[in-house]
Each structure stands twice: as C-alpha cells, then as structure tokens.
PDB file of C-alpha atoms in Angstrom:
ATOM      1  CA  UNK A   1       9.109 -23.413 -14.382  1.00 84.00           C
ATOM      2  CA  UNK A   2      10.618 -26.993 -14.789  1.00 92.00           C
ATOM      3  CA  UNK A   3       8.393 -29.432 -14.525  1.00 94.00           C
ATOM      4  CA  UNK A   4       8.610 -33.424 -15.343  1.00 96.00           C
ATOM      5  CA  UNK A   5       5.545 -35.666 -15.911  1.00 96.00           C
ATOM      6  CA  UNK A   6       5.271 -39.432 -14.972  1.00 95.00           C
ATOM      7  CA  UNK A   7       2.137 -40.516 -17.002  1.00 92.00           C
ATOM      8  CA  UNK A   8       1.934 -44.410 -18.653  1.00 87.00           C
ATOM      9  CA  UNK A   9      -1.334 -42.874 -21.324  1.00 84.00           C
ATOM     10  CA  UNK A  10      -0.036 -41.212 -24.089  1.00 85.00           C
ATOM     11  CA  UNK A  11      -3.294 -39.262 -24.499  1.00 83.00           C
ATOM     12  CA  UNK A  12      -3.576 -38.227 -20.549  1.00 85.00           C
ATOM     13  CA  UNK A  13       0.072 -36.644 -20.840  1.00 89.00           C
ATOM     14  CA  UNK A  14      -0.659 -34.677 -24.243  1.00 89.00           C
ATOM     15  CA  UNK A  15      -3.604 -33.344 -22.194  1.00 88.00           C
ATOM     16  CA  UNK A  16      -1.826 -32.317 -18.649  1.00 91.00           C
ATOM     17  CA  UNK A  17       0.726 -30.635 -21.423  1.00 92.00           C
ATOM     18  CA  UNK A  18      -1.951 -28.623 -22.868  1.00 91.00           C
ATOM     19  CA  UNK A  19      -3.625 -27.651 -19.460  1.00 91.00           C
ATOM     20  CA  UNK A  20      -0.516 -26.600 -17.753  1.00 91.00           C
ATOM     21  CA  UNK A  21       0.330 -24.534 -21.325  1.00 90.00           C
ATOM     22  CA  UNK A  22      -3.179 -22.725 -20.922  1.00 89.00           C
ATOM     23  CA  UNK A  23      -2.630 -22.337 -16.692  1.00 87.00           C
ATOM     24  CA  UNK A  24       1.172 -21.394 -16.409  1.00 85.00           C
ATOM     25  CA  UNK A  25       2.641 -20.585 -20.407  1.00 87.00           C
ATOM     26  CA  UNK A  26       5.792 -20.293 -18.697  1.00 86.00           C
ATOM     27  CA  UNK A  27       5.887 -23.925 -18.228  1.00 88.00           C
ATOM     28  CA  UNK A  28       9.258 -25.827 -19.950  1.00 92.00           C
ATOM     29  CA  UNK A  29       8.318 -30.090 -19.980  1.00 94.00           C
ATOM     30  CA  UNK A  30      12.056 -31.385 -19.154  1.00 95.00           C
ATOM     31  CA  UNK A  31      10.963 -34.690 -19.970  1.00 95.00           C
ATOM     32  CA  UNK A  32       7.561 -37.386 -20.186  1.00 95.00           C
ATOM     33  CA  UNK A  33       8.285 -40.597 -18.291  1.00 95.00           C
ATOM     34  CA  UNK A  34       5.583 -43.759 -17.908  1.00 90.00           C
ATOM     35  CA  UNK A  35       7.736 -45.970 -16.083  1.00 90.00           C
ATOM     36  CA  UNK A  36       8.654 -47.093 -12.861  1.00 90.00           C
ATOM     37  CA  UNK A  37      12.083 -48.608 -14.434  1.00 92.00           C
ATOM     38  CA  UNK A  38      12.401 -45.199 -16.580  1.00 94.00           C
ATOM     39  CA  UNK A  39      11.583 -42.786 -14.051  1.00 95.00           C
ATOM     40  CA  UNK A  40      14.695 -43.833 -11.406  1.00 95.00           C
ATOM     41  CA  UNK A  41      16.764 -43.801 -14.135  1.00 95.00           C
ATOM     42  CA  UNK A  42      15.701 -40.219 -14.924  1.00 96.00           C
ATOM     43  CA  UNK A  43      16.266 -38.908 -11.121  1.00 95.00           C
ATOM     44  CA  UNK A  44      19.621 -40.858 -10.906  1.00 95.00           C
ATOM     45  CA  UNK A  45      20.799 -38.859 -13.810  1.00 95.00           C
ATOM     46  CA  UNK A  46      18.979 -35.442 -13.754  1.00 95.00           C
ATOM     47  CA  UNK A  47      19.097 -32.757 -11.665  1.00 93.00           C
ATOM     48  CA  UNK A  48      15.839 -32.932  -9.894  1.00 93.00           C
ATOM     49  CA  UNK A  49      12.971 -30.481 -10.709  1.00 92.00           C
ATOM     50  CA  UNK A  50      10.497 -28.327  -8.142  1.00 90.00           C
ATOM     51  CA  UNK A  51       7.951 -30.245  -9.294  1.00 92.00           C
ATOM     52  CA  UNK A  52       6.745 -33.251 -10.847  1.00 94.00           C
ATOM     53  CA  UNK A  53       3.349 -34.599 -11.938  1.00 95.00           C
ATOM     54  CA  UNK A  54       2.761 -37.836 -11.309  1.00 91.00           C
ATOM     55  CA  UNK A  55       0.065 -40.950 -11.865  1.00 90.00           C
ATOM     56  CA  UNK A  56       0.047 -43.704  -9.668  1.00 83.00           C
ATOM     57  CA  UNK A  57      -0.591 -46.413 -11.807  1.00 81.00           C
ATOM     58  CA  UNK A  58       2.037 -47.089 -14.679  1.00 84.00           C
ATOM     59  CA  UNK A  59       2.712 -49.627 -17.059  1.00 76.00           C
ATOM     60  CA  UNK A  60       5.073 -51.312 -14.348  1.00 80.00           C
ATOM     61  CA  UNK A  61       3.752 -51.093 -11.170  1.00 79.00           C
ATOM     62  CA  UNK A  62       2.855 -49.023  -8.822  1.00 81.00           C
ATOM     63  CA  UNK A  63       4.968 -44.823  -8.692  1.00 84.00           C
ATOM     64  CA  UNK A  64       5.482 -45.026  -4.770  1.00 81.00           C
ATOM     65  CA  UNK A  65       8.131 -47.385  -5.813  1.00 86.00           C
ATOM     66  CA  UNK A  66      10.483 -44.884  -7.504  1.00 89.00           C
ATOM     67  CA  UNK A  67      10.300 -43.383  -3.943  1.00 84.00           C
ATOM     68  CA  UNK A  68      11.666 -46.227  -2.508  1.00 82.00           C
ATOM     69  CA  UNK A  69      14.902 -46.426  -5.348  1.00 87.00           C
ATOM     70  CA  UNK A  70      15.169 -42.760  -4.840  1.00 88.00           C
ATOM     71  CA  UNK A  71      15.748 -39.626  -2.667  1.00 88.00           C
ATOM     72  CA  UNK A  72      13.224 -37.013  -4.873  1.00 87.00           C
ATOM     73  CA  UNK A  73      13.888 -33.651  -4.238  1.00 85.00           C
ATOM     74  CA  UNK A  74      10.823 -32.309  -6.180  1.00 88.00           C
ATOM     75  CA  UNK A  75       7.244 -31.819  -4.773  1.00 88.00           C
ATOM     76  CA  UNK A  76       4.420 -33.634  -6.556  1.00 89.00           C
ATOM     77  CA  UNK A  77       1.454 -33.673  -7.578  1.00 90.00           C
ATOM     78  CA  UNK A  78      -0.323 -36.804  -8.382  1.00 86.00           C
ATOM     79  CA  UNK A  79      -2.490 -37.109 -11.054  1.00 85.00           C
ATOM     80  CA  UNK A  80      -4.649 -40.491 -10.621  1.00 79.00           C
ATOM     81  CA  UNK A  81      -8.205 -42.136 -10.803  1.00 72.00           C
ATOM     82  CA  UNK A  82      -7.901 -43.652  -7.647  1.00 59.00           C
ATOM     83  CA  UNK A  83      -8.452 -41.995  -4.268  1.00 57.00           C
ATOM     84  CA  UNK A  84      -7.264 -44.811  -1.903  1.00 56.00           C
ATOM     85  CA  UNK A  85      -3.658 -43.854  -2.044  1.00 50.00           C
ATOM     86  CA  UNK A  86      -4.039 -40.225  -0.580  1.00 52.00           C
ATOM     87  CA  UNK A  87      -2.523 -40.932   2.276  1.00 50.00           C
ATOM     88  CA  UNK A  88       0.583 -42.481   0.852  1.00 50.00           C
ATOM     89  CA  UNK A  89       0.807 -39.766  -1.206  1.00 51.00           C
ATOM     90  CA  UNK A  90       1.043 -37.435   1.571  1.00 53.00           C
ATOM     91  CA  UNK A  91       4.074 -38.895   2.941  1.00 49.00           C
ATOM     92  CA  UNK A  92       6.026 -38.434  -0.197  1.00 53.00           C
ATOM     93  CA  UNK A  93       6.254 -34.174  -0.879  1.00 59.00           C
ATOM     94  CA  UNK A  94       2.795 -34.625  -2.189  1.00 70.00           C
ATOM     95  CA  UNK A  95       1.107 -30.629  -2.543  1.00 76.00           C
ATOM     96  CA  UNK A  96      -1.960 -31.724  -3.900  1.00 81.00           C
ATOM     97  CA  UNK A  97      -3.661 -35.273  -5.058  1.00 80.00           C
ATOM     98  CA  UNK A  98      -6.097 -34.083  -8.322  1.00 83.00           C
ATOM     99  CA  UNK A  99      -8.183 -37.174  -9.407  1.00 80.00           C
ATOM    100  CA  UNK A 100      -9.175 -37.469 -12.978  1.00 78.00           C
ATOM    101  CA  UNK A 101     -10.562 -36.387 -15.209  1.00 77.00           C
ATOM    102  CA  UNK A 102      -8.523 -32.969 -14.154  1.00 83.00           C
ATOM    103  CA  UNK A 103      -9.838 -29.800 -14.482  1.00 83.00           C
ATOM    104  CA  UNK A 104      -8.591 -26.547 -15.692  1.00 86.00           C
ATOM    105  CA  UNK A 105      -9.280 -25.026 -12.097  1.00 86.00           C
ATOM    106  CA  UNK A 106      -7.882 -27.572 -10.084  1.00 85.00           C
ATOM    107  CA  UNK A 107      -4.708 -28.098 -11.628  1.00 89.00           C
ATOM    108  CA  UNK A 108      -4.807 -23.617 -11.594  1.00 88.00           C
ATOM    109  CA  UNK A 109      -5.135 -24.375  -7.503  1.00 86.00           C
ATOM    110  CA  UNK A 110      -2.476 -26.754  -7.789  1.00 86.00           C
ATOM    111  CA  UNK A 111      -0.133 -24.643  -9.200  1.00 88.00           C
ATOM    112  CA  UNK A 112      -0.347 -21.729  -7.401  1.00 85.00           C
ATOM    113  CA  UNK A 113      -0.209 -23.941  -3.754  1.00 82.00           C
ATOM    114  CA  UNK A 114       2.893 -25.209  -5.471  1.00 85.00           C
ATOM    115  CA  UNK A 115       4.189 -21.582  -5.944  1.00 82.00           C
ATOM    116  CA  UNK A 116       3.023 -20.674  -2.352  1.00 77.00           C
ATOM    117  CA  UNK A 117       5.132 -23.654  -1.104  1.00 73.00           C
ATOM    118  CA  UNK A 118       7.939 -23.062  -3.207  1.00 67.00           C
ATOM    119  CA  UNK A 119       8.524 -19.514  -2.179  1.00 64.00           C
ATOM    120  CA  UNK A 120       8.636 -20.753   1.453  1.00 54.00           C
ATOM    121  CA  UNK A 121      12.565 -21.531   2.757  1.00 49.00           C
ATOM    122  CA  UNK A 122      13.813 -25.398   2.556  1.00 51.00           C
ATOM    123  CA  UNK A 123      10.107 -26.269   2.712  1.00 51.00           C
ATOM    124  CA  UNK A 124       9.149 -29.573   3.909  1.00 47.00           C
ATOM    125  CA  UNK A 125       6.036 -31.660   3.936  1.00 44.00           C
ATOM    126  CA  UNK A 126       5.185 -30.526   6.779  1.00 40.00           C
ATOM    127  CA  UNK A 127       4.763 -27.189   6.131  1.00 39.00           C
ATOM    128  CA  UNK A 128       1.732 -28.851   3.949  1.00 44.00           C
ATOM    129  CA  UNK A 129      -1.715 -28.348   4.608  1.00 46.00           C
ATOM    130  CA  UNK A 130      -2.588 -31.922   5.058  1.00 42.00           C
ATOM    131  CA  UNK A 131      -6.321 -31.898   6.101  1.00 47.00           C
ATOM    132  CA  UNK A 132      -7.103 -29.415   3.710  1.00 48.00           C
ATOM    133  CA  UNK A 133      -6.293 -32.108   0.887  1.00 46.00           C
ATOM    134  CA  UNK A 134      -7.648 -34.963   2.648  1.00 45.00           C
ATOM    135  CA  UNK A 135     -11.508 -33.230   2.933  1.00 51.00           C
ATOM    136  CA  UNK A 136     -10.969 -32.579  -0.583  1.00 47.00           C
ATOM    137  CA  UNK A 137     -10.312 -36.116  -1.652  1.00 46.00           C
ATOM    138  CA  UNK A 138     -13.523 -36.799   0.477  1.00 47.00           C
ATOM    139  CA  UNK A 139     -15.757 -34.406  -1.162  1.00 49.00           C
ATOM    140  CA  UNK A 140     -14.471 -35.314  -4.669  1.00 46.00           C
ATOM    141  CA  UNK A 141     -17.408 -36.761  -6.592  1.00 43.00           C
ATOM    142  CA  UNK A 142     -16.618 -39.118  -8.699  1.00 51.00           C
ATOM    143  CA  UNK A 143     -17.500 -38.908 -12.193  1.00 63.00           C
ATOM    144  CA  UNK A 144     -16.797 -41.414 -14.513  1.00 79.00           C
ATOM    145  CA  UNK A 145     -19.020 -42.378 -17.983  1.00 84.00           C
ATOM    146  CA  UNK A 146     -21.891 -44.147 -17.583  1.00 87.00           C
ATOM    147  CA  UNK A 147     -23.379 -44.780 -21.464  1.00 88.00           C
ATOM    148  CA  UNK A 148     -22.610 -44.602 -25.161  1.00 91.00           C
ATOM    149  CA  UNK A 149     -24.609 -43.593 -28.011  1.00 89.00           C
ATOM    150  CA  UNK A 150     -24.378 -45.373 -30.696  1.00 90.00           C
ATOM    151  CA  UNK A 151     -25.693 -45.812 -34.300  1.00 85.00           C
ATOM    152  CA  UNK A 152     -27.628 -48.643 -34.930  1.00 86.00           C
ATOM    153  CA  UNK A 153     -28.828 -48.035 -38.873  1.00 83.00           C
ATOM    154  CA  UNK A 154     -31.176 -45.316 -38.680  1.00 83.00           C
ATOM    155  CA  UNK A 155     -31.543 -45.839 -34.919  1.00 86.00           C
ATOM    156  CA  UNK A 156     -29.959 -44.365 -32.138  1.00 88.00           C
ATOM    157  CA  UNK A 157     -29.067 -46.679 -29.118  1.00 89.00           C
ATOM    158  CA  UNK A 158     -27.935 -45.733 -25.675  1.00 91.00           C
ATOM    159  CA  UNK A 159     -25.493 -48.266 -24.137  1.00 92.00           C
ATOM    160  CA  UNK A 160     -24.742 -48.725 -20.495  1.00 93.00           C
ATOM    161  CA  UNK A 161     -21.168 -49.332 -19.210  1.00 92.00           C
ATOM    162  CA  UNK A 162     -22.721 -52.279 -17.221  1.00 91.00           C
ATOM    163  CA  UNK A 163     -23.637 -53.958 -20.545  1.00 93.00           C
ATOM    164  CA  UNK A 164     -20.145 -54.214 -21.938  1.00 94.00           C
ATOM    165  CA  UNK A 165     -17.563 -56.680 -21.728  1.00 94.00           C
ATOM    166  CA  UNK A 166     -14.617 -54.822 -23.669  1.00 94.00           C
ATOM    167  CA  UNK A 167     -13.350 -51.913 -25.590  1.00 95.00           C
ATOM    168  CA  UNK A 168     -11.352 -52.773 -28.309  1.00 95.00           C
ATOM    169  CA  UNK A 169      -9.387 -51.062 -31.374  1.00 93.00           C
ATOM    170  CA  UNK A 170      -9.912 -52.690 -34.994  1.00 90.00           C
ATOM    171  CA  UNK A 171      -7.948 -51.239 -38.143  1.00 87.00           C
ATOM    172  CA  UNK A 172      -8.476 -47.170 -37.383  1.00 85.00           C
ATOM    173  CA  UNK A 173     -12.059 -47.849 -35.011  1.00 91.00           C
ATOM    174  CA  UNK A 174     -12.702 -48.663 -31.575  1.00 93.00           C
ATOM    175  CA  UNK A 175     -15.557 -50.488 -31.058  1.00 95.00           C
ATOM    176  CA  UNK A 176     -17.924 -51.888 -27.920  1.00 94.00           C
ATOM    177  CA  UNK A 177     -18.231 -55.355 -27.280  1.00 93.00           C
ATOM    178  CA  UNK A 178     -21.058 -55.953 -25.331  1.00 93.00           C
ATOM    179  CA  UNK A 179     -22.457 -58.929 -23.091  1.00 91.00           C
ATOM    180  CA  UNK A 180     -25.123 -60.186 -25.585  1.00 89.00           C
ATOM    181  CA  UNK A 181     -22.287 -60.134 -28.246  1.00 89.00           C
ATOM    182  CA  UNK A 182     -23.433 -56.954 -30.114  1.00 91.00           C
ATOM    183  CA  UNK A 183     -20.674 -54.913 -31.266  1.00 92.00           C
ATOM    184  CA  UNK A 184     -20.939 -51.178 -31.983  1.00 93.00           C
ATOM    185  CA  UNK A 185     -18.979 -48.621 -33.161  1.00 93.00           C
ATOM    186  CA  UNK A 186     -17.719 -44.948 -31.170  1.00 92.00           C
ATOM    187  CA  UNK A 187     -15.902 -42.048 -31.608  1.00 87.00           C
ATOM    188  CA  UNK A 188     -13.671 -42.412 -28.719  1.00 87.00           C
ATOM    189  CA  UNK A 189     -10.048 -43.742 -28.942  1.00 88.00           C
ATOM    190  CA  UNK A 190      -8.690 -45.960 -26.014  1.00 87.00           C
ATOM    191  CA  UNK A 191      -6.412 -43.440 -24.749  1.00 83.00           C
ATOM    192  CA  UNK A 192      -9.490 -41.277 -24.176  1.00 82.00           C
ATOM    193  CA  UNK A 193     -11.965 -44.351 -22.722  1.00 86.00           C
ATOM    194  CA  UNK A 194      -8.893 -44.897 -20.039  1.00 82.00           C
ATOM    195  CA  UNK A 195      -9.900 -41.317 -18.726  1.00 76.00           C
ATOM    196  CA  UNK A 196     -13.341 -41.427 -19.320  1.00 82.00           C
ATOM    197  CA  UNK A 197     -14.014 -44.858 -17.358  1.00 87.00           C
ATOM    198  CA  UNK A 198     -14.142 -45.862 -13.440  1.00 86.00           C
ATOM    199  CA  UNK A 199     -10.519 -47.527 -12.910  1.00 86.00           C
ATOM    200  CA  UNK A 200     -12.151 -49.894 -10.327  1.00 87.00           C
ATOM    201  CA  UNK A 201     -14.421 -51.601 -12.787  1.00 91.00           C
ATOM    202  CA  UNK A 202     -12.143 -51.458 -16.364  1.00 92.00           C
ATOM    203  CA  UNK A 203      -8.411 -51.535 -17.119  1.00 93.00           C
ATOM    204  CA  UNK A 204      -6.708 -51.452 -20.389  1.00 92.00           C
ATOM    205  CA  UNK A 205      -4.974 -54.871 -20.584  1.00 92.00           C
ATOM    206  CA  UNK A 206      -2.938 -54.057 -23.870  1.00 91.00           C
ATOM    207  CA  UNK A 207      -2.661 -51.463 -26.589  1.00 88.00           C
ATOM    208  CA  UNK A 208      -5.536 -52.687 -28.271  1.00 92.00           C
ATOM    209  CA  UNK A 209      -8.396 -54.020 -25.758  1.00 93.00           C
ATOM    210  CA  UNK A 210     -10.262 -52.315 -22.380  1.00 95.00           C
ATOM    211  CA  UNK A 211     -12.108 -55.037 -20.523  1.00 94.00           C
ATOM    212  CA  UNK A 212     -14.628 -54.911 -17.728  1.00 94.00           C
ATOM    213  CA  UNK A 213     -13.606 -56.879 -13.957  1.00 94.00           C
ATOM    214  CA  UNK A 214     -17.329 -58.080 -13.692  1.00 93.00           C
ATOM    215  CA  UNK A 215     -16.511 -60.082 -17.083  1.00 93.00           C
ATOM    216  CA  UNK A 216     -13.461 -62.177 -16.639  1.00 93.00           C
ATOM    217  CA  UNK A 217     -14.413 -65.537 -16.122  1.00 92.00           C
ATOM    218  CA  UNK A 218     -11.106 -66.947 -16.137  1.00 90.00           C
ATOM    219  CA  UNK A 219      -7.615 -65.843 -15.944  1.00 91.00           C
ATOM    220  CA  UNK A 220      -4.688 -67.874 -17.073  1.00 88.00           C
ATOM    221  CA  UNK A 221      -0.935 -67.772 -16.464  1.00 86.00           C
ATOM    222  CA  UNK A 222       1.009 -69.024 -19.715  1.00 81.00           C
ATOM    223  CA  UNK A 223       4.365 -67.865 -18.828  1.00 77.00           C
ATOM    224  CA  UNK A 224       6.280 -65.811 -16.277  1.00 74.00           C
ATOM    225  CA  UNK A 225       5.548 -62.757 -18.225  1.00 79.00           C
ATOM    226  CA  UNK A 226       2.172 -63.768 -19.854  1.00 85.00           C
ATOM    227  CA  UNK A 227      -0.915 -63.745 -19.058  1.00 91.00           C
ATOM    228  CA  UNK A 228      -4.389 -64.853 -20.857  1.00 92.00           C
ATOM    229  CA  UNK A 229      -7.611 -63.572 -19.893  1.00 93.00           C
ATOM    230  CA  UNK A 230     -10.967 -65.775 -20.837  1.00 92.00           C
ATOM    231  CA  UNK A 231     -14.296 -63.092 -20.761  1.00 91.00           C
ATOM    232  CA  UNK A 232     -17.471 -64.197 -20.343  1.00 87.00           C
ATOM    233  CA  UNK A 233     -19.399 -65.380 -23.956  1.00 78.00           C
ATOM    234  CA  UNK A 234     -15.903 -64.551 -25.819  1.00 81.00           C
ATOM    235  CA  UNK A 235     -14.971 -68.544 -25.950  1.00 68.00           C
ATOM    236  CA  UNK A 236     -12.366 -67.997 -28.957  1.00 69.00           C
ATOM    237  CA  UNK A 237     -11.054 -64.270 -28.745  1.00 78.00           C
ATOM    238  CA  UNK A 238      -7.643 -63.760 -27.281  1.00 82.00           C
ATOM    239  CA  UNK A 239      -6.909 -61.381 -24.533  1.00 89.00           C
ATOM    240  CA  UNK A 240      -3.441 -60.824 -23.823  1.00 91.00           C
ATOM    241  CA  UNK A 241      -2.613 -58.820 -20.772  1.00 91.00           C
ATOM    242  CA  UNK A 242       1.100 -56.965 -22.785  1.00 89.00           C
ATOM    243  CA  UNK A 243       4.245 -57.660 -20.406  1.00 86.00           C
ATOM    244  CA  UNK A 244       4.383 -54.055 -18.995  1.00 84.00           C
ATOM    245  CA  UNK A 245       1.007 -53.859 -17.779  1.00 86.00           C
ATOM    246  CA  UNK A 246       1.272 -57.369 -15.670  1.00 87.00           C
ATOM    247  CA  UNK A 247       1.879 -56.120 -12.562  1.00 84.00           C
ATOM    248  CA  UNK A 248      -0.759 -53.323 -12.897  1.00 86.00           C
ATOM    249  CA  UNK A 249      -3.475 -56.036 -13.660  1.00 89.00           C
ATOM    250  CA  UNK A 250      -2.576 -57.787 -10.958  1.00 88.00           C
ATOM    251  CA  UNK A 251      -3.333 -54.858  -8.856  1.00 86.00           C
ATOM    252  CA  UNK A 252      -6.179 -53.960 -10.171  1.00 88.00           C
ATOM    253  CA  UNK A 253      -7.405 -57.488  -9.627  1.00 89.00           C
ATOM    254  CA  UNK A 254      -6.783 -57.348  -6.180  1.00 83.00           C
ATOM    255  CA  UNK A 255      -9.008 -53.879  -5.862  1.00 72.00           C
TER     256      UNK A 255
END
C-alpha cells in the first residue's frame, strides 16, 4: 500500500512510520512532506496515492491550503492536535480525523475503514460515515502532559506545565524555563514535548525554543519575515519565531 505523509515534526513522522510498519508491514512511504509549498509541488508531479496522512498545522500554514492549489485524488487521514477543524476535514476525502498522541488501535481502525472504502467502486466522500467520526472527535478526551519530574540535587521536584514559560534546547539538553526563573533539566527532546503538550497553550516557535501563550508579554514585528517575541521575566533572552513557522504562530495566536 502507497501511502504519503504530510508531517512538519521530524519526530511525529518517524513515529506514524513505525506505527503503520507494526499495523500494515506491507506499507511502502513514497515520500515525507512538511510543507504547504512542498506538498503541491509533490501532487503536481506524482501520481497521486490512495491515501495520505496528513497534519494540519505545518511549518507554512495551514494543509487545507494544498486543497485549494490542488485536485487530490487520495483519501486522508489527518493526523493533528487540534479538534476544531473536523469539519473541514470532512469536506476534503477525509476517512478518519485521529488526534494526537495516536494510538496503535486507532490508526489499526483507520486503516482498515480506509481498506473498507477503498474496495468500494469510484468511492466518494459521501459514501463516508460522517457522524460516526464526528461523535468520535466529541468523545475524544484529551490528554496532554500536565508535570515534569525533575532532579533538583538529591531532591525530586514535580513541575506543573502552568509554571513554565519555555522549553528550550542547550548544547545536547533540553531544559525547563520556568516563571520564577528556575531552570531544570529533562529527558525529553522538543520533537517529543511538541506531542506531549496541549497545542492551544504551547507552540514551538523555532528549532530550539517551546514557549507557553499565557507568557508572551509582548510580540514584535522586526521585518516582513521576522518576528520577536518578549516572555514574561525573560527581559534579555531572544525569541525568534524561524521564517517557516510565521504564519503558524500567527494562527496559533489567534486560537
């Protein structure tokens, strides 16, 4: 089975490569896209696949807009932390809408309502059993990381995820900046934080730093294509939102 994957985290698409390896060995990766820009280009020069997996959020805006560029011929299912674009997604081949973190059994059910659909003739969306997906969006409880443990010297501290004001990467650790200035070190990279944490409240602004909404106290345009983000208590650090992810934060600003 062909399948392409539309995924802006590194770490997110290695891990959607192993689960669909483990749930369907058959499964041949034609290519790993995490563009907006990169993903029309793909469909205006490959033949399409059945199916494609597909986040909502990349690096350069918003996936609904490769429908837009783009006839796809594939069904999809989206892979996402955010819930409010089911409907959308339903109006674009969607089979199924799993939120993340995924799980080995939903991404099985996936699958097999893809192979259900696919042995069907010309199948359309709306052959698709849209209320079906809709209660399970509604019943899907969310579950995001709430606290840390950390080393303190001999100690062991427990730290909330409404005490910090950033994730960041330094030389090979990542480390927790939190709102009293304490920094702390974990054993989680960023790729795997972007998973782990609610969407709504933190977004990965650049290769190097996560920051929390609640702790922006400022937010400055320097240039068409940079921006500078002041956090609360961080008067001289410098957070740079990277060019590709500009149009996300903006987004995510907006909620």
């Amino acid at each position: 089975m062909n399948i392409l994957i539309i995924e802006d985290e590194p770490l997110a698409a290695e891990h959607l490569c192993k689960m669909l390896d483990k749930v369907n060995p058959d499964t041949k990766i034609l290519a790993i896209l995490d563009s907006v820009e990169s993903s029309i280009k793909w469909f205006n020069q490959n033949e399409h696949p059945p199916l494609v997996f597909m986040d909502i959020h990349l690096g350069d805006g918003i996936s609904f807009e490769i429908f837009s560029s783009v006839k796809i011929e594939s069904f999809i299912i989206f892979t996402t932390a955010y819930d409010k674009y089911a409907l959308q997604a339903f109006s674009v081949n969607s089979i199924d809408y799993l939120l993340k973190p995924l799980s080995i059994d939903k991404l099985n059910e996936a699958i097999l309502k893809f192979r259900n659909y696919h042995k069907l003739e010309n199948p359309t969306p709306s052959q698709l059993n849209i209320d079906s997906l809709i209660n399970a969006i509604q019943n899907k409880q969310e579950s995001y990381k709430e606290r840390f443990v950390v080393k303190v010297g001999t100690r062991i501290k427990m730290v909330t995820t409404s005490e910090v004001t950033c994730f960041y990467s330094f030389e090979k650790g990542t480390y927790i900046l939190t709102q009293n200035k304490s920094n702390y070190l974990i054993d989680y990279t960023l790729d795997k934080l972007s998973a782990l944490l609610n969407p709504k409240e933190f977004y990965r602004i650049n290769r190097k730093q996560i920051i929390r909404i609640s702790a922006i106290s400022e937010v400055q345009t320097l240039g068409p294509s940079r921006i500078k983000v002041k956090l609360k208590g961080c008067i001289d650090d410098e957070y740079i939102v990277s060019r590709e992810r500009i149009k996300g934060f903006k987004i995510w600003l907006e909620g």
